[in-house]
Tab-separated table of C-alpha atoms and ligand atoms in Angstrom:
chain	number	residue	atom	x	y	z
A	1	MET	CA	9.713	42.825	8.587
A	2	SER	CA	13.237	41.470	8.708
A	3	ILE	CA	15.575	39.445	6.528
A	4	ALA	CA	17.991	36.694	7.565
A	5	VAL	CA	21.591	37.641	6.722
A	6	PRO	CA	24.368	35.040	7.265
A	7	LYS	CA	26.699	35.867	10.153
A	8	ILE	CA	30.404	36.415	9.521
A	9	GLY	CA	32.289	33.171	10.060
A	10	SER	CA	29.361	30.948	9.096
A	11	HIS	CA	29.869	28.311	6.428
A	12	VAL	CA	27.101	28.618	3.859
A	13	ARG	CA	26.000	27.377	0.458
A	14	VAL	CA	24.218	30.079	-1.565
A	15	THR	CA	22.101	29.306	-4.603
A	16	THR	CA	21.299	32.096	-7.042
A	17	MET	CA	19.081	32.116	-10.095
A	18	TYR	CA	19.286	34.569	-12.988
A	19	PRO	CA	17.353	34.897	-16.238
A	20	ASN	CA	19.307	33.253	-19.049
A	21	THR	CA	20.171	36.023	-21.470
A	22	TYR	CA	21.536	33.817	-24.239
A	23	ALA	CA	19.632	34.446	-27.450
A	24	TYR	CA	19.248	30.783	-28.388
A	25	ARG	CA	18.105	29.426	-25.087
A	26	GLY	CA	15.805	26.445	-25.062
A	27	GLU	CA	12.432	26.153	-23.393
A	28	ASN	CA	13.794	24.623	-20.206
A	29	ASP	CA	16.822	26.819	-19.603
A	30	ASN	CA	15.234	30.213	-19.112
A	31	TYR	CA	17.169	30.520	-15.862
A	32	VAL	CA	20.749	29.837	-14.940
A	33	SER	CA	21.525	28.739	-11.435
A	34	TYR	CA	24.816	29.120	-9.541
A	35	THR	CA	25.894	27.676	-6.228
A	36	ARG	CA	28.726	29.143	-4.145
A	37	GLU	CA	29.947	27.603	-0.932
A	38	GLY	CA	32.346	28.976	1.640
A	39	VAL	CA	32.916	31.059	4.727
A	40	VAL	CA	31.041	34.334	5.208
A	41	VAL	CA	33.330	37.377	5.376
A	42	GLN	CA	32.704	41.135	5.650
A	43	SER	CA	31.144	42.576	2.497
A	44	ILE	CA	32.932	45.476	0.802
A	45	PHE	CA	29.533	47.217	0.496
A	46	ARG	CA	28.111	49.383	3.275
A	47	ASP	CA	24.764	47.630	3.162
A	48	PRO	CA	23.466	45.592	6.104
A	49	PHE	CA	21.887	43.104	3.689
A	50	MET	CA	25.123	42.410	1.798
A	51	PHE	CA	27.381	39.509	2.706
A	52	ALA	CA	30.442	38.013	1.033
A	53	VAL	CA	31.381	34.352	0.722
A	54	LYS	CA	35.043	33.333	0.508
A	55	THR	CA	34.942	30.244	-1.667
A	56	GLY	CA	38.609	29.355	-2.190
A	57	ASP	CA	37.774	28.936	-5.880
A	58	PRO	CA	40.509	30.678	-7.952
A	59	ASP	CA	37.916	31.936	-10.471
A	60	HIS	CA	35.605	33.405	-7.833
A	61	PRO	CA	37.622	33.822	-4.611
A	62	VAL	CA	34.971	36.041	-3.009
A	63	SER	CA	31.343	36.343	-4.098
A	64	GLU	CA	29.144	39.197	-2.904
A	65	PHE	CA	25.458	38.587	-2.269
A	66	ASN	CA	22.484	40.672	-1.235
A	67	ALA	CA	20.273	38.710	1.156
A	68	LYS	CA	17.287	40.766	-0.024
A	69	SER	CA	17.826	40.017	-3.702
A	70	GLN	CA	15.222	37.958	-5.520
A	71	HIS	CA	18.163	36.230	-7.229
A	72	VAL	CA	19.340	34.692	-3.968
A	73	VAL	CA	16.898	31.797	-3.912
A	74	LYS	CA	18.429	29.660	-1.161
A	75	ILE	CA	20.944	29.999	1.679
A	76	GLU	CA	21.944	26.724	3.358
A	77	TYR	CA	23.835	26.837	6.653
A	78	ILE	CA	26.505	24.191	6.996
A	79	VAL	CA	28.039	25.796	10.108
A	80	GLY	CA	26.771	28.865	11.925
A	81	GLY	CA	23.637	30.837	11.295
A	82	SER	CA	22.078	34.145	10.464
A	83	LYS	CA	21.142	37.423	12.091
A	84	GLN	CA	17.857	39.185	11.463
A	85	VAL	CA	18.188	42.593	9.811
A	86	ALA	CA	15.077	44.789	9.876
A	87	THR	CA	13.859	46.207	6.598
A	88	ASP	CA	12.259	49.606	6.318
A	89	LYS	CA	8.736	48.474	5.495
A	90	LYS	CA	5.748	50.332	6.855
A	91	ALA	CA	2.093	50.572	5.864
A	92	TRP	CA	-0.725	53.008	6.648
A	93	LYS	CA	-4.462	52.960	6.106
A	94	VAL	CA	-5.555	56.367	4.757
A	95	LYS	CA	-9.233	57.371	4.420
A	96	SER	CA	-10.455	58.521	1.026
A	97	GLY	CA	-11.645	62.110	0.558
A	98	ASP	CA	-15.309	61.213	1.065
A	99	GLY	CA	-14.440	59.071	4.086
A	100	LYS	CA	-16.282	56.068	2.654
A	101	SER	CA	-13.269	53.918	1.840
A	102	PHE	CA	-9.562	53.798	2.482
A	103	TYR	CA	-6.288	53.282	0.677
A	104	ILE	CA	-3.148	51.481	1.716
A	105	VAL	CA	0.038	53.549	1.585
A	106	GLU	CA	3.233	51.516	1.864
A	107	ARG	CA	6.825	52.607	2.335
A	108	ILE	CA	9.438	50.041	1.345
A	109	GLU	CA	13.088	51.072	1.576
A	110	GLY	CA	12.119	54.735	1.420
A	111	LYS	CA	9.803	54.382	-1.605
A	112	TYR	CA	6.092	55.055	-1.262
A	113	THR	CA	3.221	53.367	-3.056
A	114	CYS	CA	-0.547	53.817	-2.748
A	115	THR	CA	-3.486	51.715	-3.888
A	116	CYS	CA	-5.479	54.696	-5.224
A	117	LYS	CA	-6.095	55.538	-8.902
A	118	GLY	CA	-4.149	58.793	-8.664
A	119	PHE	CA	-0.984	56.950	-7.747
A	120	GLU	CA	-1.511	54.455	-10.545
A	121	PHE	CA	-1.430	57.295	-13.108
A	122	ARG	CA	0.835	59.922	-11.548
A	123	LYS	CA	3.037	57.793	-9.242
A	124	ASP	CA	2.191	60.285	-6.517
A	125	CYS	CA	-0.941	61.227	-4.564
A	126	LYS	CA	-2.222	63.214	-1.588
A	127	HIS	CA	-2.397	60.087	0.588
A	128	ILE	CA	1.377	59.679	0.316
A	129	GLY	CA	1.719	63.405	0.996
A	130	ALA	CA	-0.338	63.067	4.183
A	131	VAL	CA	1.659	60.087	5.443
A	132	SER	CA	5.145	61.337	4.572
A	133	LYS	CA	4.520	64.592	6.505
A	134	ARG	CA	3.878	62.683	9.737
B	201	ZN	ZN1	-3.233	57.568	-2.914
């Protein structure tokens, strides 16, 4: 799997959405949305999914974004484009002890999950152990 990250020099409009944390929010403003537009520059973070947008706005001269974040809901390209950055997502089918069924072990960004009951309760299981040793 890979994620589209805006290339440096591109002109983009980024829309983000965050839960509205104000105590007296109404029924229709459970989320607050922000839009930032500008030229993509090098992020200060050493993360291939991070990109920075130079807006020219005195209040927010540079905004940092994570292309993988659920809060980044839309990236529009006015000029330029994106590059694909691969994510560390892998999945394995592991047979159950009796060999009659199987479980799915997934590794996403270094974290393992399994579909078995043991993992549900202990957050670890022998299926993950078998896969991570490979
Ligand atoms: Zn398991």
